[in-house]
Amino acid sequence: MSRSVLVTGATTPLGVAFVNSLLADPEVSNVLALGVEERPAALVEHPELTYARSDLRRPRHIRRLLSGPVRELGIDTIVHTALHRSARDEGGAIHKLNVESTRLLLRLAAASEHIKHFVYRSDATVYRVRVSAPQVLREDHALELTPDAPQWVRDRVEGDVIVCTHMGLVDLRIMVLRCAEILAPNMGSQLADWLGSRMTLRPMGFDPMVNLLSLGDASEAMRLAVHSDKQAILNVPGADTLPISRVAERNGRRCVDVPGPLMGPLYRLRGRARKGDFRYDLNHNRFHFSMVLDGRRASEVLGYQPSHPLQWPAVPAIRG
Amino acid sequence: MGVPLTFRLMEKRYLTPELRAHLEGLEIADTGHGFDSFGLNEEWIRAGAGVFAPLYDSWFRVDSTGIEHVPTEGGAVLAANHAGTIPIDGMMIWNDVLRKTTPPRVVRTVMDHFVNLLPAISIIFGRCGAVGGSRGNFHELLERGELISVFPEGLPAIGKPWSDRYTLCDWRQGHAEMAIRHGVPIVPIGVIGSEEQLPTLMRLPIHLFGLPYLPIPASPVPLPTKYHIYYGEPIPVHEDYRRDQADDADVVREASERVKAAVAGLLQRGLSERTGVFR
């Protein structure tokens, strides 16, 4: 059955890749791409594509959007991918985008007569990673609900929980996709930021396994979710599972081992000096303990199989 | 992090051509970069076999009986007695199964969580197949049809007093539950030699890297006790119980007691057959 899709966060690399994949899909009749910035050049010109500027932090913008172009274009599916991408920014405005916009979009979508599907792009940050945790995580793994977790994590968990708690409560088919880290620039990837210098630091004596997702696989998983009539929470792993030291190596970075307790102070200093976005406090556990998403449910429910490995180097070389 | 040079040199020095050829038959669930999703890596396995070879062949002079009881394919739980201050028993079982099964099988040793907090050790063990002792890991590996080795006496057994050697401590039941749930057999193992290798003099309440205590051994190096590994007949919990009985505490207790009795029987046999601690 043909779908008309609203895509939030359409100006990110993932948004662009996803919108372009929808436009190539004959089962999609209309795409309404939403971003706060000017229309990106990477979005192809297409008669079925409408681009709208809207600030999801403003409830009025969301209401206007739902009562305007969403209704006019007969949108029946919302794919909500918008998340703030800088880990250093915190505060109410970020929370509005990450959490409150999700809550309002869900409420308005549920009240709408023509919107039937809601796909939420969550990520693996929501899972609690500890020494006692399994290395391959299923969807029922504990969420990171530690009260002192940074806002970056809290917002993502809250957004995920909000969407999950609506399953069965509202007349919408809801799909939550917990994506592995998308290793690409401008995607809010902490690992991409970690690779933002020629020399990367790693806690001495630890080399955990990480699973990485490509833009191609992430957008394919979302495309499959758009066409699914099922309701589910699904992990979306990528095709690349490797030790963190290999991630640095494959991107041409030199990995220097430093004693674990020095990692935090060194990255704080580096952050102050170079305005990097990498925060070691967000990544402490994943730099010590392996975490790989189990994608069997996504395979069963969506028929999703990671098939687009990353093209190395996934993060551009440092110049100068 | 690649295999350290020292390990490569030991591999070159101690891995015999026969063993090297045998390890050519290794198969791991490579996810595309040479590792399985737990971090197991073929190069490290070969290096590990090389590093452990002098201990296995010359220091502990390991011999084993009953390797035919270890399935050549499909999942199984190997349950053994545990002792010796440092987990050499686990390493020797890992080596023995790797060398004597065809094609070579890598035992996934279940470690206490604190091992994953130890710098470098966590990498070495992880690359050679060991995993943290969480239910999720156990579950995942059995679903993949892997061999898992557990020590149901747990960490307390490793610091067992000399007077309690070859006496089984409190026997945990998780291995029996998981074996029933996943429909796999349990192979009991009796390890002789490990319980005299490094008597503990005292335990210091130092919790470095999450260690439960710091053991002070009576000898600076493990004693060259002779290792005898006895693999018992598999206990067919997968045939004797239905999978849904994994939630029945009485059934799980009964199954784990059967395993405990089998291990105790193998220890009795081993102790009666050996002619001395070092022979």
Coordinates of N, CA and C in Angstrom, one line a residue, chain A residues 13-193:
Chain A
P13 N 22.6 14.2 7.4 CA 23.0 13.2 6.4 C 22.0 12.0 6.4
L14 N 21.5 11.6 7.5 CA 20.6 10.4 7.6 C 19.2 10.9 6.9
G15 N 18.8 12.0 7.3 CA 17.5 12.5 6.7 C 17.6 12.6 5.2
V16 N 18.7 13.1 4.7 CA 18.8 13.2 3.2 C 18.8 11.9 2.6
A17 N 19.6 10.9 3.2 CA 19.7 9.6 2.6 C 18.3 8.9 2.6
F18 N 17.6 9.1 3.7 CA 16.3 8.5 3.9 C 15.3 9.1 2.9
V19 N 15.3 10.4 2.8 CA 14.3 11.0 1.9 C 14.6 10.5 0.5
N20 N 15.8 10.5 0.1 CA 16.2 10.1 -1.3 C 15.8 8.6 -1.5
S21 N 15.9 7.8 -0.4 CA 15.5 6.4 -0.6 C 14.0 6.3 -0.7
L22 N 13.3 7.1 0.0 CA 11.8 7.1 -0.2 C 11.4 7.5 -1.5
L23 N 12.1 8.5 -2.1 CA 11.7 9.1 -3.4 C 11.9 8.0 -4.5
A24 N 12.9 7.1 -4.2 CA 13.2 6.1 -5.2 C 12.2 4.9 -5.0
D25 N 11.4 4.9 -4.0 CA 10.5 3.8 -3.7 C 9.1 4.0 -4.3
P26 N 8.8 3.2 -5.3 CA 7.5 3.4 -6.0 C 6.3 3.2 -5.1
E27 N 6.4 2.7 -3.9 CA 5.3 2.5 -2.9 C 5.1 3.7 -2.1
V28 N 5.9 4.8 -2.3 CA 5.8 6.0 -1.6 C 5.3 7.1 -2.5
S29 N 4.1 7.7 -2.2 CA 3.5 8.7 -3.1 C 3.9 10.1 -2.8
N30 N 4.2 10.4 -1.6 CA 4.5 11.8 -1.2 C 5.5 11.8 -0.1
V31 N 6.4 12.8 -0.1 CA 7.3 12.9 1.0 C 7.3 14.4 1.4
L32 N 7.1 14.6 2.7 CA 7.2 16.0 3.2 C 8.4 16.0 4.1
A33 N 9.5 16.7 3.6 CA 10.7 16.7 4.4 C 10.8 18.0 5.2
L34 N 11.2 17.8 6.4 CA 11.1 18.9 7.4 C 12.5 19.2 7.9
G35 N 12.8 20.5 8.0 CA 14.1 20.8 8.6 C 14.0 22.2 9.1
V36 N 14.9 22.6 10.0 CA 14.9 24.0 10.5 C 15.7 24.9 9.6
E37 N 16.6 24.3 8.8 CA 17.5 25.1 7.9 C 16.9 25.2 6.5
E38 N 17.6 25.9 5.6 CA 17.3 26.0 4.2 C 17.3 24.6 3.6
R39 N 16.6 24.4 2.6 CA 16.6 23.1 1.9 C 18.0 22.7 1.5
P40 N 18.5 21.5 1.9 CA 19.9 21.1 1.5 C 19.9 20.7 0.1
A41 N 21.1 21.1 -0.5 CA 21.2 20.8 -2.0 C 21.2 19.3 -2.2
A42 N 21.6 18.5 -1.2 CA 21.7 17.1 -1.5 C 20.3 16.4 -1.6
L43 N 19.3 17.1 -1.3 CA 17.9 16.5 -1.5 C 17.6 16.7 -3.0
V44 N 17.3 15.6 -3.6 CA 17.0 15.6 -5.0 C 15.7 16.4 -5.3
E45 N 15.7 17.0 -6.5 CA 14.5 17.6 -6.9 C 13.5 16.5 -7.4
H46 N 12.3 16.6 -6.9 CA 11.4 15.5 -7.3 C 10.0 16.0 -7.1
P47 N 9.1 15.6 -8.0 CA 7.7 16.1 -7.9 C 7.0 15.6 -6.7
E48 N 7.4 14.5 -6.1 CA 6.7 14.0 -5.0 C 7.3 14.5 -3.6
L49 N 8.3 15.4 -3.7 CA 9.0 15.9 -2.5 C 8.5 17.3 -2.2
T50 N 8.1 17.6 -1.0 CA 7.9 18.9 -0.5 C 8.8 19.2 0.6
Y51 N 9.4 20.3 0.6 CA 10.3 20.6 1.7 C 9.7 21.8 2.5
A52 N 9.7 21.6 3.8 CA 9.1 22.6 4.7 C 10.0 23.0 5.8
R53 N 10.1 24.3 6.1 CA 11.0 24.7 7.3 C 10.1 24.8 8.5
S54 N 10.6 24.2 9.6 CA 9.8 24.3 10.8 C 10.7 24.0 12.0
D55 N 10.4 24.7 13.0 CA 11.3 24.5 14.2 C 10.5 23.7 15.2
L56 N 10.9 22.5 15.4 CA 10.2 21.5 16.2 C 10.2 21.9 17.7
R57 N 11.1 22.8 18.1 CA 11.1 23.2 19.5 C 9.9 24.1 19.8
R58 N 9.2 24.6 18.7 CA 8.0 25.5 19.0 C 6.7 24.7 18.7
P59 N 6.0 24.5 19.8 CA 4.7 23.8 19.6 C 3.8 24.3 18.6
R60 N 3.8 25.7 18.4 CA 2.9 26.3 17.4 C 3.3 25.8 16.0
H61 N 4.6 25.7 15.8 CA 5.1 25.3 14.5 C 4.6 23.9 14.2
I62 N 4.7 23.0 15.2 CA 4.2 21.6 15.0 C 2.7 21.6 14.7
R63 N 2.0 22.4 15.5 CA 0.5 22.4 15.3 C 0.2 22.9 13.8
R64 N 0.9 24.0 13.5 CA 0.7 24.5 12.1 C 1.0 23.5 11.0
L65 N 2.1 22.8 11.3 CA 2.5 21.8 10.3 C 1.5 20.7 10.2
L66 N 1.0 20.2 11.3 CA 0.0 19.1 11.3 C -1.3 19.5 10.7
S67 N -1.7 20.8 11.0 CA -3.0 21.2 10.4 C -2.9 21.7 9.0
G68 N -1.6 22.0 8.6 CA -1.4 22.5 7.2 C -0.9 21.5 6.2
P69 N 0.4 21.5 5.9 CA 0.9 20.6 4.8 C 0.7 19.1 5.1
V70 N 0.7 18.7 6.3 CA 0.5 17.3 6.6 C -0.8 16.9 6.2
R71 N -1.8 17.7 6.5 CA -3.2 17.3 6.1 C -3.4 17.5 4.6
E72 N -2.8 18.6 4.0 CA -3.0 18.8 2.6 C -2.4 17.7 1.7
L73 N -1.2 17.2 2.2 CA -0.5 16.2 1.4 C -1.0 14.7 1.7
G74 N -1.9 14.6 2.7 CA -2.5 13.3 3.0 C -1.4 12.4 3.7
I75 N -0.6 13.0 4.5 CA 0.5 12.2 5.2 C -0.1 11.2 6.1
D76 N 0.3 9.9 5.9 CA -0.2 8.9 6.8 C 0.9 8.3 7.7
T77 N 2.1 8.7 7.5 CA 3.2 8.1 8.3 C 4.2 9.2 8.7
I78 N 4.5 9.2 10.0 CA 5.5 10.2 10.4 C 6.8 9.4 10.8
V79 N 7.9 9.8 10.3 CA 9.2 9.3 10.7 C 10.0 10.4 11.4
H80 N 10.1 10.2 12.7 CA 10.7 11.3 13.5 C 12.1 10.9 13.8
T81 N 13.0 11.6 13.1 CA 14.5 11.3 13.2 C 15.2 12.5 13.9
A82 N 14.5 13.6 14.1 CA 15.2 14.8 14.6 C 15.7 14.7 16.0
L83 N 17.0 14.8 16.2 CA 17.6 14.8 17.6 C 18.7 15.8 17.5
H84 N 18.9 16.6 18.6 CA 20.0 17.5 18.6 C 21.3 16.8 18.5
R85 N 22.2 17.3 17.7 CA 23.4 16.5 17.4 C 24.7 16.9 18.2
S86 N 24.7 18.0 18.9 CA 25.9 18.3 19.6 C 25.8 17.9 21.1
A87 N 26.7 17.1 21.5 CA 26.7 16.6 22.9 C 27.1 17.6 23.9
R88 N 27.7 18.7 23.5 CA 28.1 19.7 24.4 C 27.0 20.7 24.8
D89 N 25.9 20.7 23.9 CA 24.8 21.7 24.2 C 23.9 21.0 25.2
E90 N 23.4 21.8 26.1 CA 22.4 21.3 27.1 C 21.4 22.3 27.4
G91 N 20.3 22.0 28.0 CA 19.4 23.0 28.4 C 18.0 22.7 27.9
G92 N 17.1 23.7 28.2 CA 15.7 23.5 27.9 C 15.4 23.4 26.4
A93 N 16.1 24.2 25.6 CA 15.8 24.2 24.2 C 16.1 22.9 23.5
I94 N 17.2 22.3 24.0 CA 17.6 21.0 23.5 C 16.6 19.9 23.9
H95 N 16.1 20.0 25.1 CA 15.1 19.1 25.6 C 13.8 19.2 24.8
K96 N 13.5 20.4 24.5 CA 12.2 20.6 23.7 C 12.3 19.9 22.4
L97 N 13.5 20.0 21.7 CA 13.6 19.3 20.4 C 13.7 17.8 20.6
N98 N 14.5 17.3 21.6 CA 14.7 15.9 21.8 C 13.5 15.1 22.3
V99 N 12.7 15.8 23.2 CA 11.7 15.1 24.0 C 10.3 15.7 23.7
E100 N 10.2 17.0 24.0 CA 8.8 17.6 23.9 C 8.2 17.5 22.5
S101 N 9.1 17.7 21.5 CA 8.5 17.7 20.1 C 8.0 16.3 19.8
T102 N 8.7 15.3 20.4 CA 8.2 13.9 20.2 C 6.9 13.7 20.8
R103 N 6.7 14.2 22.1 CA 5.5 14.0 22.8 C 4.3 14.6 22.0
L104 N 4.6 15.9 21.6 CA 3.5 16.6 20.9 C 3.2 16.0 19.5
L105 N 4.2 15.6 18.8 CA 4.0 15.0 17.5 C 3.1 13.7 17.7
L106 N 3.5 13.0 18.7 CA 2.7 11.7 18.9 C 1.2 12.0 19.3
R107 N 1.1 13.1 20.1 CA -0.3 13.4 20.6 C -1.1 13.9 19.4
L108 N -0.5 14.8 18.6 CA -1.3 15.3 17.4 C -1.5 14.2 16.4
A109 N -0.5 13.3 16.2 CA -0.6 12.2 15.2 C -1.8 11.3 15.6
A110 N -1.8 11.1 17.0 CA -2.9 10.2 17.4 C -4.3 10.8 17.3
A111 N -4.3 12.1 17.4 CA -5.6 12.8 17.2 C -6.0 12.9 15.8
S112 N -5.1 12.8 14.9 CA -5.3 13.0 13.5 C -6.1 11.7 12.9
E113 N -6.9 12.0 11.9 CA -7.7 10.9 11.3 C -6.9 10.1 10.3
H114 N -6.0 10.9 9.7 CA -5.3 10.2 8.5 C -3.9 9.7 8.8
I115 N -3.3 10.0 10.0 CA -2.0 9.5 10.3 C -2.1 8.1 11.0
K116 N -1.5 7.1 10.4 CA -1.7 5.8 11.0 C -0.4 5.2 11.5
H117 N 0.7 5.7 11.1 CA 2.0 5.1 11.4 C 3.0 6.1 12.0
F118 N 3.7 5.7 13.0 CA 4.7 6.6 13.6 C 6.0 5.8 13.8
V119 N 7.0 6.2 13.1 CA 8.3 5.5 13.2 C 9.3 6.5 14.0
Y120 N 9.9 6.0 15.0 CA 10.8 6.8 15.8 C 12.2 6.3 15.7
R121 N 13.1 7.2 15.3 CA 14.5 6.7 15.3 C 15.2 7.0 16.6
S122 N 15.3 5.9 17.4 CA 16.0 6.0 18.7 C 17.4 5.5 18.5
D123 N 18.2 5.4 19.5 CA 19.6 4.8 19.3 C 20.1 4.1 20.5
A124 N 21.2 3.4 20.3 CA 21.7 2.5 21.3 C 22.1 3.1 22.6
T125 N 22.2 4.5 22.5 CA 22.6 5.2 23.7 C 21.6 4.9 24.9
V126 N 20.4 4.5 24.5 CA 19.4 4.3 25.6 C 19.7 3.1 26.5
Y127 N 20.6 2.2 26.0 CA 20.8 1.0 26.8 C 21.9 1.2 27.9
R128 N 21.7 0.6 29.0 CA 22.6 0.7 30.1 C 23.8 -0.3 29.8
V129 N 25.0 0.3 29.8 CA 26.1 -0.6 29.5 C 26.9 -0.6 30.8
R130 N 27.1 -1.8 31.3 CA 27.9 -2.0 32.6 C 28.7 -3.3 32.4
V131 N 29.6 -3.4 33.4 CA 30.5 -4.6 33.3 C 29.7 -5.9 33.4
S132 N 28.6 -5.9 34.1 CA 27.8 -7.1 34.2 C 26.8 -7.3 33.1
A133 N 26.7 -6.4 32.2 CA 25.7 -6.5 31.1 C 26.2 -7.5 30.0
P134 N 25.2 -8.1 29.3 CA 25.7 -8.9 28.2 C 26.3 -8.1 27.1
Q135 N 27.1 -8.7 26.3 CA 27.8 -8.0 25.2 C 26.9 -7.8 24.0
V136 N 26.0 -8.7 23.8 CA 25.0 -8.6 22.7 C 23.7 -8.2 23.3
L137 N 23.2 -7.0 23.0 CA 22.0 -6.5 23.7 C 20.7 -6.8 22.8
R138 N 19.7 -7.3 23.5 CA 18.4 -7.4 22.9 C 17.6 -6.2 23.3
E139 N 16.4 -6.2 22.7 CA 15.5 -5.0 23.0 C 15.0 -4.9 24.4
D140 N 15.0 -6.1 25.1 CA 14.5 -6.0 26.5 C 15.6 -5.7 27.5
H141 N 16.8 -5.3 27.0 CA 17.9 -4.9 27.9 C 17.5 -3.7 28.7
A142 N 18.1 -3.5 29.9 CA 17.8 -2.4 30.8 C 18.2 -1.1 30.1
L143 N 17.3 -0.1 30.3 CA 17.6 1.3 29.8 C 18.5 2.0 30.8
E144 N 19.2 3.0 30.3 CA 20.1 3.9 31.1 C 19.2 4.9 31.9
L145 N 18.7 4.5 33.0 CA 17.9 5.4 33.8 C 18.6 6.0 35.0
T146 N 19.9 6.0 35.0 CA 20.6 6.5 36.1 C 20.3 8.0 36.2
P147 N 19.9 8.5 37.4 CA 19.5 9.9 37.5 C 20.6 10.9 37.1
D148 N 21.9 10.5 37.4 CA 22.9 11.5 37.1 C 23.5 11.3 35.6
A149 N 22.8 10.6 34.8 CA 23.2 10.5 33.4 C 23.1 11.9 32.7
P150 N 24.0 12.2 31.8 CA 24.0 13.5 31.1 C 22.7 13.7 30.3
Q151 N 22.4 14.9 30.1 CA 21.2 15.2 29.3 C 21.1 14.5 28.0
W152 N 22.3 14.4 27.3 CA 22.4 13.7 26.1 C 21.7 12.3 26.1
V153 N 22.0 11.6 27.2 CA 21.5 10.3 27.4 C 20.0 10.3 27.9
R154 N 19.8 11.2 28.9 CA 18.4 11.3 29.5 C 17.4 11.6 28.5
D155 N 17.7 12.6 27.6 CA 16.7 13.0 26.6 C 16.4 11.8 25.7
R156 N 17.5 11.1 25.3 CA 17.2 10.0 24.3 C 16.4 8.9 25.0
V157 N 16.7 8.6 26.3 CA 15.9 7.6 27.0 C 14.5 8.1 27.1
E158 N 14.3 9.3 27.5 CA 12.9 9.8 27.7 C 12.1 9.8 26.4
G159 N 12.8 10.2 25.3 CA 12.1 10.2 24.0 C 11.7 8.8 23.7
D160 N 12.6 7.8 23.9 CA 12.3 6.4 23.5 C 11.2 5.9 24.4
V161 N 11.2 6.2 25.7 CA 10.2 5.7 26.6 C 8.8 6.3 26.3
I162 N 8.8 7.6 25.9 CA 7.6 8.3 25.6 C 6.9 7.5 24.4
V163 N 7.7 7.2 23.4 CA 7.1 6.6 22.2 C 6.7 5.1 22.6
C164 N 7.5 4.4 23.3 CA 7.2 3.1 23.7 C 5.9 3.0 24.5
T165 N 5.7 4.0 25.4 CA 4.5 3.9 26.3 C 3.2 4.2 25.5
H166 N 3.4 4.8 24.3 CA 2.2 5.1 23.5 C 1.7 3.9 22.8
M167 N 2.5 2.8 22.7 CA 2.1 1.6 22.0 C 0.9 1.0 22.6
G168 N -0.1 0.9 21.9 CA -1.3 0.2 22.4 C -2.3 1.2 23.1
L169 N -1.7 2.4 23.4 CA -2.6 3.4 24.0 C -3.3 4.3 23.0
V170 N -2.7 4.5 21.9 CA -3.3 5.3 20.9 C -3.5 4.5 19.6
D171 N -4.3 5.1 18.7 CA -4.6 4.4 17.5 C -3.5 4.7 16.4
L172 N -2.3 4.3 16.7 CA -1.2 4.4 15.7 C -0.4 3.2 15.7
R173 N 0.1 2.8 14.6 CA 1.1 1.7 14.5 C 2.5 2.3 14.8
I174 N 3.1 2.0 15.9 CA 4.3 2.6 16.3 C 5.5 1.7 16.2
M175 N 6.6 2.2 15.7 CA 7.8 1.4 15.5 C 8.9 2.2 16.1
V176 N 9.7 1.6 17.0 CA 10.8 2.3 17.6 C 12.1 1.6 17.1
L177 N 12.9 2.3 16.4 CA 14.1 1.7 15.8 C 15.3 2.2 16.6
R178 N 15.9 1.3 17.4 CA 17.1 1.6 18.2 C 18.3 1.4 17.4
C179 N 18.8 2.4 16.7 CA 19.9 2.2 15.8 C 21.3 2.2 16.5
A180 N 22.2 1.4 15.9 CA 23.6 1.4 16.3 C 24.1 2.7 15.9
E181 N 25.3 3.0 16.4 CA 25.9 4.3 16.1 C 26.2 4.5 14.6
I182 N 25.7 5.6 14.1 CA 25.9 5.8 12.7 C 27.2 6.6 12.6
L183 N 28.2 5.9 12.0 CA 29.6 6.6 12.0 C 29.6 7.4 10.7
A184 N 29.3 8.7 10.9 CA 29.4 9.6 9.8 C 29.5 11.0 10.3
P185 N 30.1 11.9 9.6 CA 30.2 13.3 10.1 C 28.8 13.9 10.2
N186 N 28.7 14.9 11.1 CA 27.4 15.7 11.2 C 26.2 14.8 11.6
M187 N 26.4 13.7 12.2 CA 25.3 12.8 12.6 C 25.2 12.8 14.1
G188 N 26.0 13.5 14.8 CA 26.0 13.5 16.3 C 26.6 12.2 16.8
S189 N 27.5 11.6 15.9 CA 28.2 10.4 16.4 C 29.3 10.8 17.3
Q190 N 29.3 10.3 18.5 CA 30.4 10.6 19.4 C 31.7 9.9 18.9
L191 N 31.6 8.8 18.3 CA 32.8 8.1 17.8 C 33.4 8.9 16.6
A192 N 32.5 9.5 15.8 CA 33.0 10.4 14.7 C 33.8 11.6 15.3
D193 N 33.2 12.1 16.4 CA 33.9 13.2 17.0 C 35.2 12.8 17.7

